[in-house]
Coordinates of C-alpha atoms in Angstrom, one line a residue:
M72 CA 31.6 21.3 -39.8
A73 CA 27.6 20.7 -41.1
D74 CA 24.5 21.3 -39.6
I75 CA 23.2 18.3 -37.0
I76 CA 20.0 20.1 -35.3
Q77 CA 16.8 19.1 -37.4
L78 CA 12.9 19.9 -36.9
L79 CA 11.1 16.5 -36.1
P80 CA 8.9 15.0 -38.4
D81 CA 5.0 15.3 -37.1
H82 CA 4.5 11.9 -37.0
V83 CA 7.9 11.5 -34.8
A84 CA 7.0 14.4 -32.6
N85 CA 3.2 13.7 -31.9
Q86 CA 4.4 9.5 -30.8
I87 CA 6.6 11.5 -28.4
A88 CA 3.9 13.7 -26.9
A89 CA 2.0 10.4 -26.6
G90 CA 4.6 9.2 -24.2
E91 CA 3.8 12.2 -21.9
V92 CA -0.1 12.1 -22.5
V93 CA -0.9 7.7 -22.8
Q94 CA 0.4 5.7 -20.6
R95 CA -1.7 3.0 -20.9
P96 CA -5.5 2.5 -21.9
A97 CA -6.3 4.0 -18.8
S98 CA -4.7 7.1 -20.1
V99 CA -7.1 7.3 -23.2
V100 CA -10.1 6.7 -20.9
K101 CA -9.5 9.6 -18.9
E102 CA -9.1 11.9 -21.8
L103 CA -12.1 11.2 -24.0
L104 CA -13.9 11.3 -20.6
E105 CA -12.9 14.7 -20.0
N106 CA -13.7 15.9 -23.8
A107 CA -17.5 14.1 -23.7
I108 CA -17.9 16.3 -20.1
D109 CA -16.7 19.6 -21.5
A110 CA -18.7 19.0 -24.7
G111 CA -21.9 19.4 -22.4
A112 CA -23.2 16.0 -22.1
D113 CA -25.3 14.7 -19.6
T114 CA -24.9 10.7 -20.9
I115 CA -21.8 9.3 -21.3
K116 CA -20.9 5.7 -22.4
L117 CA -17.5 3.9 -21.9
I118 CA -17.2 0.8 -23.8
I119 CA -13.9 -1.5 -23.2
K120 CA -12.5 -4.6 -24.7
D121 CA -9.6 -6.6 -23.0
A122 CA -9.0 -4.0 -20.8
G123 CA -8.9 -1.2 -23.2
K124 CA -5.8 -3.2 -25.8
T125 CA -8.1 -4.1 -27.7
L126 CA -10.9 -1.3 -28.1
V127 CA -11.7 2.1 -26.2
Q128 CA -14.9 3.6 -27.7
V129 CA -16.4 6.8 -25.3
I130 CA -20.6 8.0 -26.6
D131 CA -21.9 11.0 -25.6
N132 CA -25.0 13.2 -26.5
G133 CA -22.6 16.4 -26.4
K134 CA -22.8 19.5 -28.6
G135 CA -20.6 17.7 -31.7
M136 CA -18.0 19.1 -33.8
S137 CA -18.4 20.6 -37.1
P138 CA -16.4 18.8 -40.3
T139 CA -13.6 21.7 -39.9
D140 CA -13.7 21.2 -36.2
A141 CA -13.6 17.5 -36.3
R142 CA -10.5 17.3 -38.6
L143 CA -8.5 20.0 -37.1
S144 CA -8.9 18.3 -33.1
F145 CA -6.3 16.4 -34.3
S146 CA -3.7 18.4 -34.8
R147 CA -1.2 19.1 -32.2
H148 CA -2.2 22.3 -30.0
A149 CA -5.6 22.6 -31.3
T150 CA -7.3 24.0 -29.1
S151 CA -11.4 25.6 -28.2
K152 CA -10.0 26.1 -24.6
I153 CA -7.7 29.0 -24.7
R154 CA -7.5 32.0 -26.6
N155 CA -3.9 33.6 -24.7
A156 CA -1.5 32.9 -22.0
E157 CA -3.8 34.1 -19.1
D158 CA -6.7 31.7 -20.2
L159 CA -4.3 29.2 -18.2
F160 CA -5.0 30.9 -14.8
Q161 CA -8.7 30.7 -15.7
L162 CA -9.5 27.4 -16.3
H163 CA -13.2 25.6 -16.0
T164 CA -12.8 22.6 -17.9
K165 CA -10.8 19.4 -18.4
G166 CA -8.8 19.2 -21.5
F167 CA -7.6 22.0 -22.8
R168 CA -3.9 21.5 -23.7
G169 CA -5.2 20.2 -27.5
E170 CA -2.5 17.5 -27.4
A171 CA -4.4 14.2 -26.3
L172 CA -6.3 13.5 -29.5
A173 CA -3.0 14.5 -31.7
S174 CA -1.4 11.6 -29.4
I175 CA -3.9 9.2 -29.5
A176 CA -4.2 9.2 -32.8
A177 CA -0.7 9.0 -33.3
I178 CA -0.3 5.4 -31.6
A179 CA -3.4 4.0 -32.3
H180 CA -6.2 3.2 -35.0
V181 CA -9.0 6.1 -34.2
E182 CA -12.6 6.3 -35.5
L183 CA -14.1 9.2 -34.4
K184 CA -18.5 9.7 -35.5
T185 CA -19.9 13.5 -34.2
K186 CA -22.8 15.9 -35.7
Q187 CA -24.2 19.0 -34.3
P188 CA -27.8 19.4 -32.7
D189 CA -28.6 21.4 -36.3
D190 CA -26.9 19.8 -38.9
E191 CA -28.6 16.5 -40.5
V192 CA -25.7 14.1 -41.3
G193 CA -22.4 14.0 -39.5
T194 CA -18.8 13.0 -40.0
C195 CA -17.1 10.1 -39.8
L196 CA -13.0 10.4 -39.6
V197 CA -10.7 7.7 -39.5
I198 CA -7.1 8.0 -38.4
E199 CA -4.3 5.4 -38.6
G200 CA -0.7 6.4 -37.2
S201 CA -1.5 10.0 -37.2
D202 CA -2.0 10.1 -41.2
V203 CA -6.5 10.5 -42.0
A204 CA -7.2 7.1 -43.9
S205 CA -10.3 8.4 -44.6
Q206 CA -13.5 11.6 -44.0
E207 CA -17.0 10.5 -44.8
V208 CA -20.2 12.3 -44.2
V209 CA -22.2 9.5 -42.2
V210 CA -25.7 9.3 -40.3
T211 CA -25.3 9.2 -36.5
P212 CA -26.9 10.8 -33.1
T213 CA -26.3 13.9 -32.0
G214 CA -23.0 13.7 -30.4
T215 CA -19.7 12.6 -30.4
S216 CA -18.3 8.9 -30.5
V217 CA -14.8 8.2 -30.5
S218 CA -13.3 4.7 -30.9
V219 CA -9.8 4.1 -30.5
K220 CA -8.5 0.9 -31.3
N221 CA -5.1 -1.5 -31.0
L222 CA -3.8 1.2 -28.9
F223 CA 0.1 1.3 -29.3
F224 CA 0.3 -1.0 -32.7
N225 CA 3.1 0.8 -33.7
I226 CA 4.9 0.6 -31.3
P227 CA 5.3 -2.7 -29.9
A228 CA 8.2 -2.0 -27.0
R229 CA 5.4 0.1 -25.4
R230 CA 2.4 -2.1 -26.1
N231 CA 5.0 -5.3 -24.4
F232 CA 4.9 -3.0 -21.4
L233 CA 1.7 -3.2 -20.4
K234 CA 0.2 -5.5 -17.6
S235 CA -2.2 -7.9 -18.1
D236 CA -6.0 -7.4 -18.6
A237 CA -6.7 -7.8 -14.7
V238 CA -4.2 -4.9 -13.9
E239 CA -5.4 -2.6 -16.6
L240 CA -8.8 -3.0 -16.4
R241 CA -8.2 -1.7 -12.2
H242 CA -6.6 1.1 -13.7
V243 CA -9.4 2.1 -16.3
T244 CA -11.8 1.3 -13.0
D245 CA -10.0 3.7 -11.5
E246 CA -10.2 6.4 -14.2
F247 CA -14.3 5.3 -14.6
H248 CA -14.4 6.0 -11.0
R249 CA -12.5 9.3 -10.7
V250 CA -14.6 10.8 -13.4
A251 CA -18.0 9.6 -12.5
L252 CA -17.8 10.9 -8.5
A253 CA -16.5 14.2 -9.7
H254 CA -20.0 15.2 -12.2
P255 CA -22.9 13.3 -10.2
S256 CA -25.4 15.5 -12.4
I257 CA -24.3 13.3 -15.4
S258 CA -25.4 9.6 -15.8
F259 CA -22.7 7.1 -16.3
A260 CA -22.3 3.7 -17.4
M261 CA -19.6 1.1 -18.0
Y262 CA -19.2 -2.1 -20.4
N263 CA -16.7 -4.6 -20.3
N264 CA -16.3 -7.4 -23.0
G265 CA -20.1 -7.1 -23.5
S266 CA -21.3 -7.2 -20.4
E267 CA -22.3 -4.2 -18.1
S268 CA -20.1 -3.1 -15.3
F269 CA -21.5 0.3 -13.7
N270 CA -24.5 2.0 -14.9
L271 CA -24.8 5.3 -12.5
P272 CA -27.8 7.8 -13.4
V273 CA -28.3 11.3 -12.3
S274 CA -28.5 11.4 -8.1
N275 CA -26.5 13.6 -5.4
Y276 CA -22.7 12.8 -4.4
R277 CA -24.0 10.6 -1.7
Q278 CA -25.8 8.5 -3.7
R279 CA -23.1 8.1 -6.9
I280 CA -21.1 7.3 -3.6
V281 CA -23.4 3.9 -2.9
N282 CA -23.9 3.2 -6.5
I283 CA -20.2 2.7 -6.9
F284 CA -19.0 1.4 -4.2
G285 CA -21.9 -0.3 -2.8
N286 CA -25.3 -0.1 -0.4
K287 CA -23.0 -0.8 2.5
T288 CA -20.8 2.1 2.3
N289 CA -23.9 4.8 3.0
E290 CA -24.0 3.8 6.7
K291 CA -19.7 4.3 6.3
L292 CA -20.1 7.9 5.6
V293 CA -19.6 11.3 7.6
P294 CA -20.5 14.5 5.8
V295 CA -17.9 17.2 6.1
D296 CA -19.2 21.1 4.9
E297 CA -17.3 24.0 5.6
D298 CA -17.2 27.2 3.8
T299 CA -14.4 30.0 3.8
E300 CA -13.8 32.7 2.2
V301 CA -10.5 30.7 0.8
L302 CA -11.9 27.3 0.2
K303 CA -15.1 25.8 0.1
I304 CA -15.1 22.1 1.1
S305 CA -17.8 19.7 0.8
G306 CA -18.0 15.5 0.3
F307 CA -17.8 12.8 3.1
V308 CA -15.6 10.7 5.3
G309 CA -15.2 7.1 6.3
K310 CA -15.8 6.5 10.0
P311 CA -12.6 5.1 12.1
E312 CA -14.0 1.3 12.2
F313 CA -14.5 1.0 8.5
A314 CA -10.8 2.1 7.8
K315 CA -9.3 -0.2 5.6
K316 CA -5.7 -1.6 4.9
T317 CA -5.1 -0.1 1.2
R318 CA -5.5 3.5 0.0
G319 CA -8.4 2.4 -2.3
E320 CA -11.0 4.8 -1.6
Q321 CA -9.2 8.4 -1.2
Y322 CA -10.3 11.1 -3.9
F323 CA -9.3 14.2 -3.7
F324 CA -11.4 16.9 -6.3
V325 CA -10.2 20.4 -6.9
N326 CA -13.0 22.4 -9.0
N327 CA -14.3 18.9 -10.5
R328 CA -10.8 17.6 -11.2
F329 CA -9.3 14.7 -9.7
I330 CA -5.8 15.6 -7.8
K331 CA -3.3 13.8 -6.2
S332 CA -1.7 15.6 -3.1
A333 CA 0.3 14.0 -0.3
Y334 CA 0.5 17.3 1.3
L335 CA -3.4 17.4 2.0
N336 CA -3.7 13.4 2.3
H337 CA -1.1 14.3 5.7
A338 CA -4.0 16.7 6.7
I339 CA -6.6 14.0 6.7
A340 CA -4.4 11.6 8.6
S341 CA -4.0 14.3 11.4
A342 CA -7.5 14.8 11.1
F343 CA -8.0 11.4 12.2
E344 CA -5.1 10.7 14.6
G345 CA -5.9 8.9 17.7
L346 CA -8.7 7.0 15.7
L347 CA -7.4 4.8 13.5
K348 CA -5.5 1.3 14.5
S349 CA -2.1 1.3 12.8
G350 CA -1.3 0.6 9.4
T351 CA -4.8 1.4 8.4
H352 CA -6.5 4.5 6.3
A353 CA -9.5 6.6 6.3
S354 CA -11.6 6.5 3.0
Y355 CA -13.0 10.1 2.1
F356 CA -14.5 11.8 -1.1
L357 CA -13.9 15.5 -0.8
N358 CA -14.8 18.5 -2.8
L359 CA -12.5 21.4 -3.0
D360 CA -13.5 24.4 -4.6
V361 CA -11.1 27.1 -4.9
D362 CA -10.6 30.4 -7.4
P363 CA -9.2 29.3 -10.6
Q364 CA -6.2 32.1 -10.2
T365 CA -4.6 30.5 -6.9
I366 CA -4.0 27.2 -8.5
D367 CA -1.8 26.0 -11.4
I368 CA -2.7 22.7 -12.9
N369 CA -0.7 22.7 -16.2
I370 CA 2.2 21.2 -13.9
H371 CA 2.1 17.7 -14.9
P372 CA 1.2 16.3 -18.4
T373 CA -2.1 14.2 -16.8
K374 CA -3.0 17.1 -15.1
T375 CA -3.6 15.2 -11.5
E376 CA -0.9 17.2 -9.8
I377 CA -2.1 20.7 -8.9
K378 CA 0.1 23.9 -7.5
F379 CA -1.7 25.7 -4.9
D380 CA -0.2 29.3 -3.8
D381 CA -1.2 29.1 -0.1
E382 CA -0.9 25.0 0.9
H383 CA -0.4 25.9 4.5
T384 CA -3.7 27.5 4.8
L385 CA -6.1 25.0 2.7
Y386 CA -3.6 22.4 5.0
A387 CA -5.8 24.1 8.5
L388 CA -8.7 24.4 7.1
L389 CA -9.0 21.1 5.7
R390 CA -7.9 19.7 8.9
S391 CA -10.3 21.3 10.9
A392 CA -13.3 20.9 9.2
V393 CA -12.9 17.3 8.9
K394 CA -12.2 17.3 13.0
H395 CA -15.4 19.0 13.6
S396 CA -17.6 16.6 11.1
L397 CA -16.1 14.1 13.5
G398 CA -17.1 15.8 16.9
Q399 CA -20.1 16.9 15.3
F400 CA -21.8 13.4 14.5
N401 CA -19.7 11.7 18.1
I402 CA -17.1 10.2 16.1
A403 CA -14.3 11.8 17.7
P404 CA -14.7 13.0 21.7
V405 CA -15.5 16.5 22.1
I406 CA -15.8 19.1 24.4
D407 CA -18.6 21.4 24.1
F408 CA -17.7 25.0 25.8
E409 CA -21.1 26.3 24.6
H410 CA -23.2 23.4 26.1
D411 CA -26.4 24.7 27.5
P412 CA -27.9 22.9 30.5
S413 CA -31.3 23.4 30.0
L414 CA -31.2 20.5 27.3
D415 CA -30.3 17.8 29.5
T416 CA -34.2 18.2 30.8
P417 CA -36.9 17.1 28.4
Y418 CA -39.3 20.5 27.8
N419 CA -41.7 19.3 29.4
Y420 CA -40.2 19.1 32.5
K421 CA -38.2 21.9 32.6
N422 CA -40.1 24.3 34.9
N423 CA -41.6 21.4 37.1
Q424 CA -40.3 20.8 40.4
A425 CA -38.8 17.6 41.8
K426 CA -41.7 15.8 43.9
A427 CA -40.3 14.0 46.9
P428 CA -40.7 9.9 47.1
K429 CA -43.4 8.8 49.1
I430 CA -42.0 6.0 51.8
E431 CA -44.6 3.7 53.2
V432 CA -43.5 1.4 56.3
D433 CA -45.8 -1.2 57.4
S434 CA -45.4 -1.1 61.1
N435 CA -46.7 -4.9 61.8
F436 CA -44.3 -6.4 59.5
N437 CA -42.0 -9.2 61.2
P438 CA -39.1 -10.8 59.3
F439 CA -39.2 -13.6 61.7
K440 CA -42.7 -14.5 61.7
T441 CA -42.5 -14.9 57.9
E442 CA -42.4 -18.3 56.4
T443 CA -39.4 -19.0 54.1
K444 CA -40.6 -21.5 51.4
F445 CA -37.5 -23.3 49.7
S446 CA -36.9 -26.1 47.3
G447 CA -35.4 -29.4 47.4
S448 CA -34.1 -31.4 44.5
S449 CA -37.6 -33.7 44.3
T450 CA -39.9 -32.2 47.2
R451 CA -40.9 -28.9 48.5
Q452 CA -40.4 -27.9 51.8
T453 CA -42.2 -25.5 54.2
A454 CA -40.0 -24.5 57.1
S455 CA -41.7 -22.1 60.0
F456 CA -39.1 -21.1 62.7
K457 CA -40.6 -18.3 65.6
P458 CA -37.5 -17.6 67.5
T459 CA -38.1 -14.8 70.6
P460 CA -35.4 -12.9 71.7
N461 CA -34.0 -15.1 74.2
D462 CA -33.8 -17.8 72.3
W463 CA -30.9 -17.0 69.7
D464 CA -28.8 -20.5 71.0
S465 CA -31.4 -22.8 69.4
L466 CA -30.6 -21.6 66.1
Y467 CA -27.2 -24.1 66.2
V468 CA -28.6 -26.9 68.0
G469 CA -28.1 -29.9 65.7
M470 CA -25.6 -28.4 64.0
E471 CA -22.8 -30.6 65.7
S472 CA -24.2 -33.7 64.4
K473 CA -25.2 -32.7 61.2
G474 CA -21.5 -31.7 61.1
N475 CA -20.7 -35.1 61.7
D476 CA -22.3 -36.8 59.1
S477 CA -21.5 -34.4 56.6
E478 CA -17.7 -35.3 57.4
E479 CA -18.5 -39.1 56.9
H480 CA -19.9 -38.4 53.5
S481 CA -17.4 -35.4 52.5
E482 CA -15.3 -37.2 50.8
T483 CA -17.9 -38.9 48.3
D484 CA -19.7 -36.1 47.9
F485 CA -16.8 -34.0 46.8
S486 CA -15.6 -36.8 44.4
E487 CA -18.9 -36.4 42.3
L488 CA -18.6 -32.3 41.9
Q489 CA -17.8 -31.4 38.4
F490 CA -15.7 -27.8 37.3
E491 CA -15.6 -26.3 34.3
S492 CA -12.6 -26.3 32.7
E493 CA -10.6 -23.7 31.8
E494 CA -11.0 -22.7 28.1
E495 CA -8.0 -24.2 26.1
T496 CA -5.8 -22.0 23.6
T497 CA -4.2 -22.6 21.3
S498 CA -0.3 -22.2 20.8
M499 CA 0.2 -19.7 17.8
F500 CA 2.1 -22.4 15.5
G501 CA -0.2 -25.1 16.4
S502 CA 0.7 -28.3 18.7
D503 CA 1.2 -31.1 16.2
Q504 CA 5.2 -31.6 17.1
P505 CA 6.5 -31.9 20.7
V506 CA 8.5 -28.8 21.5
E507 CA 11.6 -29.4 23.3
T508 CA 12.0 -28.7 27.4
G509 CA 15.1 -25.9 28.2
S510 CA 14.7 -23.9 25.0
S511 CA 18.1 -22.3 23.5
T512 CA 16.3 -19.4 21.8
Y513 CA 15.4 -15.7 22.6
Q514 CA 13.7 -13.3 21.5
L515 CA 15.2 -9.3 20.8
H516 CA 13.3 -6.6 20.4
N517 CA 10.2 -8.8 19.8
K518 CA 11.4 -8.5 16.4
Y519 CA 14.3 -11.5 15.9
I520 CA 14.7 -15.1 17.3
V521 CA 18.1 -15.5 18.3
S522 CA 19.3 -19.3 18.7
T523 CA 22.7 -21.1 19.3
I524 CA 24.6 -23.4 16.7
K525 CA 27.7 -25.1 16.2
S526 CA 29.4 -22.9 14.7
G527 CA 27.9 -19.5 16.5
M528 CA 24.9 -17.8 16.2
L529 CA 21.5 -17.7 14.2
L530 CA 19.7 -14.2 14.3
I531 CA 15.9 -15.0 12.5
D532 CA 13.2 -12.7 11.9
Q533 CA 10.6 -13.5 13.2
Q534 CA 8.1 -11.9 10.9
R535 CA 9.4 -13.4 7.4
A536 CA 9.7 -16.8 9.0
H537 CA 7.0 -17.0 9.5
Q538 CA 5.6 -16.1 6.4
R539 CA 7.5 -18.6 4.9
I540 CA 6.5 -20.9 6.9
L541 CA 2.3 -19.9 6.0
Y542 CA 3.6 -19.0 2.4
E543 CA 4.5 -23.4 2.0
E544 CA 1.7 -24.6 3.7
F545 CA -1.0 -22.6 2.1
L546 CA 0.2 -23.2 -1.7
K547 CA 0.6 -27.3 -0.7
N548 CA -2.6 -27.3 0.5
I549 CA -4.1 -25.6 -2.9
T550 CA -1.9 -27.5 -4.9
I551 CA -3.6 -30.7 -3.4
K552 CA -6.4 -29.5 -2.6
E553 CA -7.2 -31.2 1.1
A554 CA -7.1 -28.4 3.3
T555 CA -8.7 -28.7 6.5
S556 CA -12.0 -25.8 7.4
Q557 CA -13.0 -24.7 10.6
Q558 CA -16.8 -23.9 9.9
L559 CA -18.1 -20.6 12.0
L560 CA -21.1 -21.0 14.3
F561 CA -22.1 -18.0 12.5
P562 CA -21.8 -17.0 9.1
L563 CA -19.6 -13.9 8.9
Q564 CA -21.0 -11.5 6.2
L565 CA -18.3 -9.2 4.2
H566 CA -19.3 -6.3 2.1
F567 CA -17.4 -5.3 -1.4
S568 CA -17.7 -3.2 -4.6
S569 CA -18.8 -5.2 -7.7
Q570 CA -15.4 -4.8 -8.6
D571 CA -14.0 -6.8 -5.5
I572 CA -16.7 -9.4 -6.1
E573 CA -15.9 -10.2 -9.5
V574 CA -11.6 -10.8 -8.4
V575 CA -13.2 -13.2 -5.4
R576 CA -15.1 -15.2 -7.9
Q577 CA -12.3 -15.4 -9.5
L578 CA -10.5 -16.6 -6.5
K579 CA -13.2 -18.7 -4.8
S580 CA -12.1 -22.5 -6.2
D581 CA -8.6 -21.5 -4.9
L582 CA -9.9 -20.5 -1.7
E583 CA -11.5 -23.0 -1.5
H584 CA -8.6 -25.5 -1.2
T585 CA -6.9 -23.4 1.4
G586 CA -9.4 -24.2 3.7
F587 CA -12.7 -21.2 2.9
V588 CA -16.0 -22.2 2.6
F589 CA -18.6 -19.8 0.7
S590 CA -22.5 -19.7 0.7
K591 CA -23.3 -16.9 -1.1
V592 CA -20.8 -14.5 -3.4
D593 CA -23.2 -11.9 -5.3
D594 CA -24.5 -8.4 -5.3
G595 CA -21.9 -7.1 -3.2
E596 CA -21.9 -9.5 -0.3
V597 CA -19.7 -12.2 0.5
E598 CA -21.0 -14.7 3.2
I599 CA -18.5 -17.3 4.7
T600 CA -19.8 -20.6 6.5
G601 CA -16.0 -21.8 7.2
V602 CA -12.6 -20.3 7.4
P603 CA -8.7 -22.2 6.9
V604 CA -7.8 -23.8 10.3
G605 CA -5.7 -20.9 12.4
V606 CA -6.9 -18.1 10.6
P607 CA -9.1 -15.6 13.4
E608 CA -12.2 -14.8 12.2
S609 CA -11.6 -11.4 13.2
E610 CA -8.6 -11.4 10.4
V611 CA -10.8 -12.9 7.2
S612 CA -11.8 -9.8 6.2
I613 CA -8.2 -8.2 6.1
V614 CA -6.8 -11.4 4.2
L615 CA -9.7 -11.0 1.9
E616 CA -9.0 -7.0 1.0
Q617 CA -5.1 -7.6 1.2
L618 CA -5.3 -10.4 -1.3
I619 CA -7.8 -8.6 -3.5
S620 CA -5.6 -5.9 -3.5
D621 CA -2.8 -7.9 -4.7
V622 CA -4.3 -9.4 -7.5
E623 CA -6.2 -6.6 -8.9
N624 CA -2.3 -5.1 -8.8
E625 CA -0.5 -7.9 -9.7
V626 CA 2.0 -8.1 -6.5
P627 CA 4.6 -9.2 -6.8
D628 CA 4.9 -9.6 -10.5
S629 CA 3.3 -10.6 -13.2
H630 CA 5.5 -13.4 -13.6
F631 CA 4.0 -15.4 -11.4
S632 CA 0.5 -17.8 -11.2
A633 CA -2.2 -17.1 -9.2
T634 CA -1.9 -20.2 -7.1
D635 CA 1.5 -18.8 -6.4
L636 CA -0.1 -15.1 -5.9
M637 CA -3.0 -16.1 -3.5
A638 CA -0.4 -18.1 -1.0
K639 CA 2.1 -14.8 -0.9
S640 CA -1.2 -12.6 -0.5
M641 CA -2.3 -14.9 2.4
A642 CA 1.1 -15.4 4.3
K643 CA 1.3 -11.7 4.0
S644 CA -1.9 -10.9 5.9
L645 CA -1.8 -14.1 8.3
A646 CA 1.8 -13.8 10.0
I647 CA 2.8 -12.5 12.9
K648 CA 4.3 -8.7 12.7
T649 CA 7.3 -6.9 14.3
G650 CA 6.9 -6.3 18.2
Q651 CA 4.5 -9.6 19.0
T652 CA 5.8 -11.2 21.6
L653 CA 6.9 -14.7 21.5
K654 CA 6.6 -17.5 24.3
S655 CA 9.7 -19.6 24.3
D656 CA 8.1 -22.5 23.1
E657 CA 6.5 -20.4 20.3
Q658 CA 10.1 -19.3 19.3
E659 CA 11.2 -22.7 19.3
Y660 CA 8.7 -23.9 17.3
L661 CA 9.0 -21.1 14.5
V662 CA 12.8 -22.5 14.3
N663 CA 12.1 -25.9 13.8
K664 CA 9.3 -25.3 11.1
L665 CA 11.5 -22.7 9.5
F666 CA 14.2 -24.8 8.8
A667 CA 11.6 -27.5 7.3
C668 CA 10.7 -25.3 4.8
K669 CA 12.2 -26.1 1.3
E670 CA 13.5 -22.4 1.1
P671 CA 14.1 -21.3 4.7
N672 CA 16.9 -18.5 4.4
M673 CA 14.3 -16.4 2.2
S674 CA 10.8 -15.2 2.9
P675 CA 8.0 -14.9 -0.1
A676 CA 9.0 -11.6 -1.0
N677 CA 12.8 -13.2 -1.6
R678 CA 14.1 -11.5 1.6
T679 CA 16.2 -12.7 4.0
A680 CA 14.8 -15.0 6.8
F681 CA 17.8 -15.3 8.8
I682 CA 21.8 -14.7 8.9
T683 CA 24.2 -16.8 11.1
M684 CA 27.1 -15.3 12.7
S685 CA 30.2 -17.3 13.7
V686 CA 32.5 -17.6 16.8
D687 CA 35.6 -16.3 14.6
E688 CA 33.0 -13.4 13.9
L689 CA 31.8 -12.8 17.1
D690 CA 35.6 -12.9 17.9
K691 CA 36.8 -10.2 16.0
K692 CA 34.0 -7.7 17.4
F693 CA 35.9 -7.8 20.7
M694 CA 39.7 -7.3 18.9

């Protein structure tokens, strides 16, 4: 039988490796930025077009490469970081495998320009699909410029799997943030389709966070600093009152390398236990410095997962450090057993004796000789009454006649009284339809609504049903552009990052059709003067945060329009939740509104909203 095993050609092997290393344009951004940092650059520029599908270019002022190194850098497993296997456990750099540039060159058009400081001219290398098209001498500044064009041009199937520009741009921005946060001593700039998105000068770590996420972030940060023999922790965590529904602002850096760790994330959540509202997540920006020999960063192609020698110790130290910071800055209640009582008294009065207050009594004071003045409706009258100890009965003389007179006018007097009306509370679902008395609904475990029908029983999921009701209402309002709005007494000011502001600006017109009224959308701040009827003011920030997150990640699917996506996101945020108690009239109204919808049987997320159970099915349960 003939031999069937054969070696793969280099270009095929490179494309297979590219499938592990390069998943989307953000993967290229990560690899090129890390190479620029390893080159010793202190100024790095990222230029992208069409969310990186057309162009990803990284320009740095590092040490550059020689012509030979420039050619060799695109070979597989060619690296300057490793000489033997032991070097894998002494890594202090980013890229070390030597696969990134070879994988990128296999599935894109790459142009490399590089020059070393001592050379007069540099090298320009052009590679198309692993094939070197040209290598020429070129005049270029010191450093390296790598341009990756037409990603996945020779693999159409992989290109079709890419999401929309908004989603891919979000991933690119996330990678840019991760690298920029890990290196505040390096100046970064990002340009998207010719416009500047970020310009981050050299700064300290706190200022780098503020420059990325907005000036309002500064007041949200609580410092964390702990130094032990095993681990050094530095960075910041967010205050509990600023916790978000999404996990966007959560960053772990181990030896200046961004990682994802559900185990360490649980340590942070445990430190915040009892301080966060249900369903919210605290923000954190933490740097962990450990001995490189105690970690293995070579277990995942993207190097975002790390294996620790002693995870339990790191968990305990991280949890304790965060809890200590929260208590130290009066974020969480603490008991201080080393409290010095002398600190309670100001230093200037520490040794002074307490002075007894002086009490002065006027022996001539007689309250019954004092004239009592009282003001009437139109004139000021002065009454003077000087009773003697034996004339107390005279105080009540004339009260009977006055009482009789008052009885005669009591009916007219009370008829003119006006009482403050109690605050009217509207029903959760409004009151545009009358509710019949004698309700036949029942709420089960604050989750389901049970109702009777001719054939048997109806069981409705209250959260999904309300989502369907709100979804169709919002979709109708956006479509016909006739939504009603309620004006706020005081404008509501919300703060977002620059990329979130851009999303709000894109959705502004559609949001206005739902009932929102914006007076300002700029400079990291959104000012709202009106909200849709039925939307509580306290829920506005939650609605917008959820909407921004859904739009950036295209939830639930890229095939839906922006209008449909917005209606679904708002319905998901504003619908009643499982566990909320409903009155009988609210239950009845929910049932009536659900079956007035066009698609009552499914929620906006295509999940069953209600089920029916016939009498025959119930009878079978008792057989």
